[in-house]
PDB file of C-alpha atoms and ligand atoms in Angstrom:
ATOM      1  CA  MET J   1       1.378  27.789  18.682  1.00 94.00           C
ATOM      2  CA  ARG J   2       3.437  30.487  16.992  1.00 97.00           C
ATOM      3  CA  ILE J   3       5.803  29.954  14.045  1.00 97.00           C
ATOM      4  CA  GLY J   4       7.324  33.035  12.425  1.00 96.00           C
ATOM      5  CA  SER J   5       4.583  35.585  11.842  1.00 96.00           C
ATOM      6  CA  TYR J   6       1.745  33.066  12.189  1.00 98.00           C
ATOM      7  CA  GLU J   7      -0.366  31.951  15.112  1.00 98.00           C
ATOM      8  CA  ILE J   8      -1.429  28.384  14.263  1.00 98.00           C
ATOM      9  CA  PHE J   9      -4.545  26.483  15.316  1.00 98.00           C
ATOM     10  CA  ALA J  10      -6.048  23.072  14.522  1.00 97.00           C
ATOM     11  CA  ILE J  11      -9.518  23.561  13.019  1.00 97.00           C
ATOM     12  CA  GLU J  12     -11.933  20.635  13.202  1.00 97.00           C
ATOM     13  CA  THR J  13     -14.486  20.666  10.367  1.00 98.00           C
ATOM     14  CA  GLY J  14     -16.245  17.361  11.016  1.00 97.00           C
ATOM     15  CA  GLU J  15     -16.013  13.655  11.696  1.00 98.00           C
ATOM     16  CA  PHE J  16     -16.321  10.796   9.227  1.00 97.00           C
ATOM     17  CA  ALA J  17     -15.351   7.166   8.773  1.00 98.00           C
ATOM     18  CA  LEU J  18     -13.633   5.065   6.124  1.00 97.00           C
ATOM     19  CA  ASP J  19     -13.151   1.333   5.750  1.00 97.00           C
ATOM     20  CA  GLY J  20     -10.335   0.283   8.076  1.00 97.00           C
ATOM     21  CA  GLY J  21      -8.962  -2.283   5.642  1.00 97.00           C
ATOM     22  CA  ALA J  22      -8.698   0.354   2.910  1.00 97.00           C
ATOM     23  CA  MET J  23      -7.034   2.757   5.343  1.00 97.00           C
ATOM     24  CA  PHE J  24      -4.282   0.323   6.331  1.00 98.00           C
ATOM     25  CA  GLY J  25      -3.609  -1.564   3.084  1.00 97.00           C
ATOM     26  CA  VAL J  26      -1.600  -4.740   3.656  1.00 97.00           C
ATOM     27  CA  VAL J  27      -1.632  -4.441   7.467  1.00 97.00           C
ATOM     28  CA  PRO J  28      -4.047  -6.998   9.015  1.00 97.00           C
ATOM     29  CA  LYS J  29      -6.936  -5.930  11.231  1.00 97.00           C
ATOM     30  CA  THR J  30      -5.441  -7.885  14.146  1.00 97.00           C
ATOM     31  CA  LEU J  31      -2.793  -5.126  14.243  1.00 96.00           C
ATOM     32  CA  TRP J  32      -4.628  -1.918  13.316  1.00 97.00           C
ATOM     33  CA  GLY J  33      -7.854  -2.924  15.103  1.00 96.00           C
ATOM     34  CA  LYS J  34      -6.114  -2.549  18.472  1.00 95.00           C
ATOM     35  CA  LYS J  35      -4.934   0.976  17.775  1.00 95.00           C
ATOM     36  CA  ILE J  36      -7.957   2.899  16.483  1.00 96.00           C
ATOM     37  CA  PRO J  37     -11.742   2.790  17.126  1.00 94.00           C
ATOM     38  CA  VAL J  38     -13.669   0.694  14.544  1.00 96.00           C
ATOM     39  CA  ASP J  39     -17.461   0.470  14.010  1.00 96.00           C
ATOM     40  CA  GLU J  40     -19.809  -2.412  13.123  1.00 96.00           C
ATOM     41  CA  LYS J  41     -19.253  -1.799   9.385  1.00 97.00           C
ATOM     42  CA  ASN J  42     -15.465  -2.072   9.809  1.00 97.00           C
ATOM     43  CA  ARG J  43     -15.047   1.689   9.412  1.00 97.00           C
ATOM     44  CA  ILE J  44     -12.541   3.620  11.537  1.00 97.00           C
ATOM     45  CA  ASP J  45     -13.196   6.952  13.240  1.00 97.00           C
ATOM     46  CA  MET J  46     -11.592   9.829  11.330  1.00 98.00           C
ATOM     47  CA  ARG J  47     -11.423  13.595  11.569  1.00 98.00           C
ATOM     48  CA  LEU J  48     -11.566  16.306   8.933  1.00 98.00           C
ATOM     49  CA  ARG J  49      -8.919  18.549  10.495  1.00 98.00           C
ATOM     50  CA  CYS J  50      -7.506  21.686   8.927  1.00 98.00           C
ATOM     51  CA  LEU J  51      -5.047  24.308  10.055  1.00 98.00           C
ATOM     52  CA  LEU J  52      -5.740  28.012  10.517  1.00 98.00           C
ATOM     53  CA  LEU J  53      -2.749  30.333  10.202  1.00 98.00           C
ATOM     54  CA  GLN J  54      -3.288  33.918  11.353  1.00 98.00           C
ATOM     55  CA  GLY J  55      -0.738  36.654  10.722  1.00 97.00           C
ATOM     56  CA  ASP J  56       0.415  39.412   8.352  1.00 89.00           C
ATOM     57  CA  GLY J  57      -3.221  40.403   7.828  1.00 95.00           C
ATOM     58  CA  ARG J  58      -4.154  36.965   6.543  1.00 98.00           C
ATOM     59  CA  ASN J  59      -6.379  34.129   7.756  1.00 98.00           C
ATOM     60  CA  ILE J  60      -5.104  31.084   5.887  1.00 98.00           C
ATOM     61  CA  LEU J  61      -6.707  27.643   5.859  1.00 98.00           C
ATOM     62  CA  ILE J  62      -4.841  24.480   4.940  1.00 98.00           C
ATOM     63  CA  ASP J  63      -7.505  22.197   3.427  1.00 98.00           C
ATOM     64  CA  CYS J  64     -11.184  22.674   4.291  1.00 98.00           C
ATOM     65  CA  GLY J  65     -12.736  19.270   5.034  1.00 98.00           C
ATOM     66  CA  MET J  66     -15.774  17.753   3.305  1.00 97.00           C
ATOM     67  CA  GLY J  67     -18.155  20.670   3.752  1.00 95.00           C
ATOM     68  CA  GLU J  68     -21.925  20.292   3.984  1.00 93.00           C
ATOM     69  CA  LYS J  69     -23.246  19.842   0.435  1.00 95.00           C
ATOM     70  CA  TRP J  70     -23.674  16.050   0.666  1.00 95.00           C
ATOM     71  CA  ASP J  71     -26.927  14.141   0.282  1.00 93.00           C
ATOM     72  CA  ALA J  72     -28.170  11.605   2.847  1.00 95.00           C
ATOM     73  CA  LYS J  73     -26.701   8.649   0.931  1.00 95.00           C
ATOM     74  CA  MET J  74     -23.180  10.095   0.851  1.00 93.00           C
ATOM     75  CA  ARG J  75     -23.416  11.164   4.510  1.00 96.00           C
ATOM     76  CA  ASP J  76     -24.363   7.605   5.409  1.00 96.00           C
ATOM     77  CA  ILE J  77     -21.615   5.931   3.349  1.00 95.00           C
ATOM     78  CA  TYR J  78     -18.937   8.117   4.892  1.00 96.00           C
ATOM     79  CA  ARG J  79     -20.687   8.506   8.287  1.00 97.00           C
ATOM     80  CA  LEU J  80     -20.204  12.254   7.887  1.00 97.00           C
ATOM     81  CA  ASP J  81     -21.125  14.040  11.117  1.00 96.00           C
ATOM     82  CA  THR J  82     -20.910  17.814  11.484  1.00 95.00           C
ATOM     83  CA  SER J  83     -23.002  18.008  14.658  1.00 95.00           C
ATOM     84  CA  ARG J  84     -20.008  18.310  16.993  1.00 96.00           C
ATOM     85  CA  TYR J  85     -17.566  20.101  14.681  1.00 97.00           C
ATOM     86  CA  SER J  86     -18.053  22.200  11.558  1.00 97.00           C
ATOM     87  CA  ILE J  87     -15.973  24.824   9.790  1.00 97.00           C
ATOM     88  CA  GLU J  88     -18.431  27.562  10.816  1.00 96.00           C
ATOM     89  CA  LYS J  89     -18.383  26.544  14.494  1.00 97.00           C
ATOM     90  CA  SER J  90     -14.608  26.184  14.597  1.00 97.00           C
ATOM     91  CA  LEU J  91     -14.018  29.540  12.879  1.00 98.00           C
ATOM     92  CA  ALA J  92     -16.556  31.184  15.212  1.00 98.00           C
ATOM     93  CA  SER J  93     -14.558  29.957  18.211  1.00 97.00           C
ATOM     94  CA  HIS J  94     -11.738  32.164  16.847  1.00 97.00           C
ATOM     95  CA  GLY J  95     -14.092  35.077  16.198  1.00 98.00           C
ATOM     96  CA  LEU J  96     -14.037  34.453  12.440  1.00 98.00           C
ATOM     97  CA  LYS J  97     -16.575  33.976   9.643  1.00 98.00           C
ATOM     98  CA  THR J  98     -16.056  32.235   6.309  1.00 98.00           C
ATOM     99  CA  SER J  99     -15.734  35.690   4.709  1.00 98.00           C
ATOM    100  CA  ASP J 100     -12.648  36.392   6.861  1.00 98.00           C
ATOM    101  CA  ILE J 101     -10.588  33.653   5.188  1.00 98.00           C
ATOM    102  CA  THR J 102      -8.075  35.177   2.756  1.00 98.00           C
ATOM    103  CA  ASP J 103      -6.352  32.066   1.381  1.00 98.00           C
ATOM    104  CA  VAL J 104      -7.072  28.321   1.200  1.00 98.00           C
ATOM    105  CA  ILE J 105      -4.163  25.996   0.445  1.00 98.00           C
ATOM    106  CA  LEU J 106      -5.629  22.804  -1.026  1.00 98.00           C
ATOM    107  CA  THR J 107      -3.215  19.901  -0.522  1.00 98.00           C
ATOM    108  CA  HIS J 108      -5.104  18.041  -3.262  1.00 98.00           C
ATOM    109  CA  LEU J 109      -8.627  17.860  -4.636  1.00 98.00           C
ATOM    110  CA  HIS J 110      -9.968  14.660  -3.031  1.00 98.00           C
ATOM    111  CA  PHE J 111     -13.422  15.378  -1.586  1.00 97.00           C
ATOM    112  CA  ASP J 112     -12.359  14.956   2.042  1.00 97.00           C
ATOM    113  CA  HIS J 113      -9.825  17.779   1.601  1.00 98.00           C
ATOM    114  CA  ALA J 114     -11.469  20.122  -0.905  1.00 98.00           C
ATOM    115  CA  GLY J 115     -15.196  19.342  -0.438  1.00 98.00           C
ATOM    116  CA  GLY J 116     -15.546  22.298   1.928  1.00 98.00           C
ATOM    117  CA  SER J 117     -14.369  24.661  -0.833  1.00 98.00           C
ATOM    118  CA  THR J 118     -17.880  25.063  -2.212  1.00 98.00           C
ATOM    119  CA  TYR J 119     -21.466  25.048  -0.964  1.00 97.00           C
ATOM    120  CA  LYS J 120     -24.935  24.987  -2.527  1.00 96.00           C
ATOM    121  CA  ASP J 121     -27.051  28.126  -2.130  1.00 96.00           C
ATOM    122  CA  ASN J 122     -30.855  28.004  -1.789  1.00 95.00           C
ATOM    123  CA  ASN J 123     -31.214  27.680  -5.572  1.00 96.00           C
ATOM    124  CA  GLY J 124     -28.781  24.766  -5.725  1.00 94.00           C
ATOM    125  CA  LYS J 125     -26.030  26.900  -7.279  1.00 97.00           C
ATOM    126  CA  LEU J 126     -22.496  25.956  -6.270  1.00 97.00           C
ATOM    127  CA  LEU J 127     -20.446  28.842  -4.887  1.00 98.00           C
ATOM    128  CA  PRO J 128     -17.102  29.308  -3.098  1.00 98.00           C
ATOM    129  CA  THR J 129     -17.570  28.787   0.664  1.00 98.00           C
ATOM    130  CA  PHE J 130     -14.948  31.450   1.435  1.00 98.00           C
ATOM    131  CA  PRO J 131     -16.106  34.341  -0.761  1.00 97.00           C
ATOM    132  CA  LYS J 132     -13.005  36.522  -0.375  1.00 98.00           C
ATOM    133  CA  ALA J 133     -10.392  33.761  -0.497  1.00 98.00           C
ATOM    134  CA  THR J 134      -7.901  32.742  -3.136  1.00 98.00           C
ATOM    135  CA  TYR J 135      -7.681  28.956  -3.339  1.00 98.00           C
ATOM    136  CA  ILE J 136      -4.299  27.461  -4.243  1.00 98.00           C
ATOM    137  CA  VAL J 137      -3.787  24.087  -5.958  1.00 98.00           C
ATOM    138  CA  GLN J 138      -0.974  22.358  -7.848  1.00 98.00           C
ATOM    139  CA  LYS J 139      -1.379  22.285 -11.635  1.00 98.00           C
ATOM    140  CA  GLU J 140      -0.534  18.592 -11.909  1.00 98.00           C
ATOM    141  CA  ASN J 141      -3.091  17.678  -9.240  1.00 98.00           C
ATOM    142  CA  LEU J 142      -5.817  19.663 -11.012  1.00 98.00           C
ATOM    143  CA  ASP J 143      -4.928  17.951 -14.300  1.00 98.00           C
ATOM    144  CA  TRP J 144      -5.137  14.534 -12.578  1.00 97.00           C
ATOM    145  CA  ALA J 145      -8.413  15.439 -10.838  1.00 98.00           C
ATOM    146  CA  ARG J 146      -9.947  16.285 -14.216  1.00 98.00           C
ATOM    147  CA  ASN J 147      -8.724  12.978 -15.700  1.00 96.00           C
ATOM    148  CA  PRO J 148      -8.423  10.541 -12.775  1.00 93.00           C
ATOM    149  CA  THR J 149      -7.851   6.808 -13.047  1.00 91.00           C
ATOM    150  CA  GLU J 150     -10.737   4.398 -12.507  1.00 92.00           C
ATOM    151  CA  LYS J 151      -9.084   3.656  -9.143  1.00 91.00           C
ATOM    152  CA  ASP J 152      -9.449   7.132  -7.670  1.00 90.00           C
ATOM    153  CA  ARG J 153     -12.169   8.829  -9.685  1.00 92.00           C
ATOM    154  CA  ALA J 154     -14.696   8.308  -6.842  1.00 92.00           C
ATOM    155  CA  SER J 155     -12.565  10.674  -4.745  1.00 95.00           C
ATOM    156  CA  TYR J 156     -12.428  13.503  -7.326  1.00 97.00           C
ATOM    157  CA  LEU J 157     -15.752  15.323  -7.646  1.00 96.00           C
ATOM    158  CA  LYS J 158     -15.724  18.325  -9.957  1.00 97.00           C
ATOM    159  CA  ASP J 159     -18.297  20.224  -7.852  1.00 97.00           C
ATOM    160  CA  ASP J 160     -15.455  20.728  -5.351  1.00 98.00           C
ATOM    161  CA  TRP J 161     -13.270  22.800  -7.708  1.00 98.00           C
ATOM    162  CA  GLU J 162     -14.928  23.740 -11.034  1.00 98.00           C
ATOM    163  CA  PRO J 163     -17.099  26.405  -9.300  1.00 98.00           C
ATOM    164  CA  LEU J 164     -13.807  27.918  -8.055  1.00 98.00           C
ATOM    165  CA  VAL J 165     -12.484  28.021 -11.623  1.00 98.00           C
ATOM    166  CA  GLN J 166     -15.727  29.644 -12.807  1.00 98.00           C
ATOM    167  CA  ALA J 167     -15.524  32.237 -10.025  1.00 98.00           C
ATOM    168  CA  GLY J 168     -11.900  33.005 -10.960  1.00 98.00           C
ATOM    169  CA  VAL J 169     -10.605  32.250  -7.456  1.00 98.00           C
ATOM    170  CA  LEU J 170      -8.511  29.128  -8.100  1.00 98.00           C
ATOM    171  CA  LYS J 171      -4.799  29.975  -8.271  1.00 98.00           C
ATOM    172  CA  ILE J 172      -2.834  27.241 -10.042  1.00 98.00           C
ATOM    173  CA  VAL J 173       0.802  26.835  -8.992  1.00 98.00           C
ATOM    174  CA  ASP J 174       3.417  24.501 -10.398  1.00 97.00           C
ATOM    175  CA  GLY J 175       6.234  22.989  -8.350  1.00 96.00           C
ATOM    176  CA  GLU J 176       7.640  23.258  -4.827  1.00 95.00           C
ATOM    177  CA  LYS J 177       7.833  26.867  -3.711  1.00 90.00           C
ATOM    178  CA  GLU J 178       7.029  29.427  -1.032  1.00 96.00           C
ATOM    179  CA  ILE J 179       3.339  29.680  -1.937  1.00 95.00           C
ATOM    180  CA  LEU J 180       2.565  32.262   0.750  1.00 97.00           C
ATOM    181  CA  PRO J 181       5.006  34.252   2.917  1.00 96.00           C
ATOM    182  CA  GLY J 182       6.781  31.795   5.245  1.00 96.00           C
ATOM    183  CA  ILE J 183       4.876  28.767   3.919  1.00 98.00           C
ATOM    184  CA  HIS J 184       6.824  26.368   1.735  1.00 98.00           C
ATOM    185  CA  THR J 185       5.354  23.264   0.157  1.00 97.00           C
ATOM    186  CA  LYS J 186       6.767  19.807  -0.441  1.00 97.00           C
ATOM    187  CA  LEU J 187       5.283  17.711  -3.262  1.00 98.00           C
ATOM    188  CA  PHE J 188       4.288  14.039  -3.020  1.00 98.00           C
ATOM    189  CA  TYR J 189       3.306  11.559  -5.724  1.00 98.00           C
ATOM    190  CA  GLY J 190       2.422   8.240  -4.034  1.00 97.00           C
ATOM    191  CA  HIS J 191      -1.156   8.847  -2.812  1.00 97.00           C
ATOM    192  CA  THR J 192      -2.160  10.786  -5.923  1.00 96.00           C
ATOM    193  CA  ARG J 193      -0.255  13.115  -8.255  1.00 96.00           C
ATOM    194  CA  ALA J 194       1.277  16.314  -6.834  1.00 98.00           C
ATOM    195  CA  ILE J 195      -0.054  16.642  -3.309  1.00 98.00           C
ATOM    196  CA  GLN J 196       1.353  19.882  -1.865  1.00 98.00           C
ATOM    197  CA  LEU J 197       2.055  19.678   1.855  1.00 98.00           C
ATOM    198  CA  PRO J 198       2.917  22.866   3.761  1.00 98.00           C
ATOM    199  CA  PHE J 199       6.126  23.145   5.801  1.00 98.00           C
ATOM    200  CA  LEU J 200       6.929  26.015   8.174  1.00 98.00           C
ATOM    201  CA  ASP J 201      10.302  26.689   9.791  1.00 98.00           C
ATOM    202  CA  ASP J 202      11.166  29.864  11.694  1.00 97.00           C
ATOM    203  CA  GLY J 203      14.568  28.636  12.891  1.00 97.00           C
ATOM    204  CA  LYS J 204      13.111  27.477  16.218  1.00 96.00           C
ATOM    205  CA  THR J 205      10.081  25.371  15.324  1.00 97.00           C
ATOM    206  CA  LYS J 206       9.399  23.197  12.287  1.00 98.00           C
ATOM    207  CA  LEU J 207       5.860  22.114  11.404  1.00 98.00           C
ATOM    208  CA  PHE J 208       4.756  19.771   8.625  1.00 98.00           C
ATOM    209  CA  PHE J 209       1.160  19.152   7.568  1.00 98.00           C
ATOM    210  CA  CYS J 210       1.104  15.420   6.744  1.00 98.00           C
ATOM    211  CA  GLY J 211      -2.097  15.384   4.653  1.00 98.00           C
ATOM    212  CA  ASP J 212      -2.732  11.943   3.177  1.00 98.00           C
ATOM    213  CA  VAL J 213       0.925  10.863   3.240  1.00 98.00           C
ATOM    214  CA  ILE J 214       0.641  10.106   7.001  1.00 98.00           C
ATOM    215  CA  PRO J 215      -3.131  10.505   7.567  1.00 98.00           C
ATOM    216  CA  THR J 216      -3.215   9.463  11.248  1.00 98.00           C
ATOM    217  CA  SER J 217      -0.743   8.873  14.072  1.00 96.00           C
ATOM    218  CA  VAL J 218      -1.466   5.147  13.581  1.00 96.00           C
ATOM    219  CA  HIS J 219       0.187   5.361  10.123  1.00 97.00           C
ATOM    220  CA  LEU J 220       3.717   6.027  11.467  1.00 96.00           C
ATOM    221  CA  GLY J 221       5.000   2.582  10.445  1.00 94.00           C
ATOM    222  CA  PRO J 222       6.395   2.998   6.901  1.00 94.00           C
ATOM    223  CA  PRO J 223       4.392   0.056   5.354  1.00 95.00           C
ATOM    224  CA  TRP J 224       1.132   1.202   6.992  1.00 96.00           C
ATOM    225  CA  ILE J 225      -0.039   2.678   3.700  1.00 97.00           C
ATOM    226  CA  MET J 226      -3.585   3.237   2.489  1.00 97.00           C
ATOM    227  CA  ALA J 227      -4.949   0.876  -0.174  1.00 97.00           C
ATOM    228  CA  TYR J 228      -6.377   4.050  -1.740  1.00 96.00           C
ATOM    229  CA  ASP J 229      -2.859   5.121  -2.796  1.00 96.00           C
ATOM    230  CA  ASN J 230      -2.211   4.990  -6.534  1.00 95.00           C
ATOM    231  CA  PHE J 231       1.531   4.372  -6.219  1.00 97.00           C
ATOM    232  CA  PRO J 232       2.163   2.711  -2.820  1.00 97.00           C
ATOM    233  CA  LEU J 233       5.886   2.050  -3.372  1.00 98.00           C
ATOM    234  CA  ILE J 234       6.374   5.771  -4.010  1.00 98.00           C
ATOM    235  CA  THR J 235       4.425   6.497  -0.796  1.00 98.00           C
ATOM    236  CA  LEU J 236       6.747   4.101   1.058  1.00 97.00           C
ATOM    237  CA  GLU J 237       9.865   5.995  -0.043  1.00 98.00           C
ATOM    238  CA  GLU J 238       8.237   9.380   0.610  1.00 98.00           C
ATOM    239  CA  LYS J 239       7.191   8.334   4.125  1.00 97.00           C
ATOM    240  CA  LYS J 240      10.592   6.914   5.040  1.00 96.00           C
ATOM    241  CA  LYS J 241      12.320  10.129   4.017  1.00 97.00           C
ATOM    242  CA  ILE J 242       9.853  12.391   5.852  1.00 97.00           C
ATOM    243  CA  LEU J 243       9.735  10.276   9.036  1.00 97.00           C
ATOM    244  CA  LYS J 244      13.525  10.101   9.293  1.00 97.00           C
ATOM    245  CA  GLN J 245      13.929  13.852   8.894  1.00 97.00           C
ATOM    246  CA  ALA J 246      10.961  14.624  11.177  1.00 97.00           C
ATOM    247  CA  ALA J 247      12.385  12.484  13.993  1.00 97.00           C
ATOM    248  CA  ALA J 248      15.931  13.861  13.603  1.00 97.00           C
ATOM    249  CA  GLU J 249      14.853  17.519  13.459  1.00 97.00           C
ATOM    250  CA  LYS J 250      11.931  17.284  15.926  1.00 96.00           C
ATOM    251  CA  TRP J 251       9.304  18.472  13.451  1.00 97.00           C
ATOM    252  CA  ILE J 252       5.743  18.889  14.685  1.00 97.00           C
ATOM    253  CA  LEU J 253       3.647  16.616  12.455  1.00 98.00           C
ATOM    254  CA  VAL J 254      -0.016  17.528  11.954  1.00 98.00           C
ATOM    255  CA  PHE J 255      -2.317  14.542  11.355  1.00 98.00           C
ATOM    256  CA  GLU J 256      -5.276  15.630   9.218  1.00 98.00           C
ATOM    257  CA  HIS J 257      -7.467  12.557   9.783  1.00 98.00           C
ATOM    258  CA  CYS J 258      -6.382  11.264  13.204  1.00 97.00           C
ATOM    259  CA  PRO J 259      -9.129  10.784  15.838  1.00 96.00           C
ATOM    260  CA  LEU J 260      -6.524  10.298  18.602  1.00 96.00           C
ATOM    261  CA  ILE J 261      -4.060  13.189  18.342  1.00 96.00           C
ATOM    262  CA  SER J 262      -3.965  16.328  16.217  1.00 96.00           C
ATOM    263  CA  ALA J 263      -0.210  16.923  16.091  1.00 97.00           C
ATOM    264  CA  ALA J 264       2.940  15.478  17.622  1.00 96.00           C
ATOM    265  CA  GLN J 265       6.676  15.073  17.517  1.00 96.00           C
ATOM    266  CA  ILE J 266       8.027  11.579  16.855  1.00 97.00           C
ATOM    267  CA  GLU J 267      11.063   9.434  17.619  1.00 95.00           C
ATOM    268  CA  ALA J 268      12.474   6.219  16.167  1.00 93.00           C
ATOM    269  CA  ALA J 269      11.150   3.083  17.868  1.00 90.00           C
ATOM    270  CA  GLU J 270      11.816  -0.643  17.624  1.00 85.00           C
ATOM    271  CA  LYS J 271       9.382  -0.934  14.709  1.00 79.00           C
ATOM    272  CA  GLY J 272       9.156   2.349  12.882  1.00 85.00           C
ATOM    273  CA  TYR J 273       8.342   5.490  14.863  1.00 94.00           C
ATOM    274  CA  GLN J 274       6.310   6.548  17.883  1.00 93.00           C
ATOM    275  CA  VAL J 275       4.770   9.766  19.113  1.00 94.00           C
ATOM    276  CA  THR J 276       6.703  11.578  21.832  1.00 92.00           C
ATOM    277  CA  GLN J 277       4.893  14.808  22.518  1.00 78.00           C
ATOM    278  CA  GLY J 278       1.446  16.058  21.528  1.00 80.00           C
ATOM    279  CA  HIS J 279       0.773  19.570  20.238  1.00 80.00           C
ATOM    280  CA  LEU J 280      -2.058  21.877  19.110  1.00 73.00           C
TER     281      LEU J 280
HETATM  282 ZN1  LIG U   1      -6.544  11.982  -0.580  1.00 74.98          ZN
END
């Protein structure tokens, strides 16, 4: 798909699984269990999907999945599987290597979004995965990541970003702005503080990367909110606003964690919203 000067592709970096109850908050399993595959430990299938934007001499990634630096225990807890998809394999299918990436927009620093930022070399030293890239994060999210609450500290692991700081490749931005040419961000505060979600609009096509505000296509109902969220009533208002505008203006919504569909347009339905047309 083309928007403005960018050719845009979904990039799968792996598969994992999280507790279905935690993923759907107050919604009972009798409802969500019919809509998404669930395993014997009550975990739902999830993807670690990023976007690749190519144009103007840049190869830009939006988020970078969990990466590969996890031990067997963590891989088991999160059922992390990079046998079918990995960042290297997906980039190779576009003729790219990790060293070709020029910019990485990190929506926020939770490990399933920023874990792929760094890797361990043979000596166990943590290094940036994309050696020539500038990584971009919101100041308020970095501050929160360094001092998380007890509720979300398990999701913020400093090995995912402090090596970027040490290497001098983490660019800290503050507020909603055009962070790269043609890429604007919108900020969200319900899931965690200051998630930056990219929005592209070339006058013909509008695309919004939903990140953890609408993690899968099964989360289109406004109260279908993750129990992980720090401020769920803020998420509710943020979702209602985004969904209404997305349906009215036929935005293409990209679902970062959805195992069923990577991107789609939506329309209002009897209860909330439904997907109309798949993309990517
Ligand atoms: Zn998150």
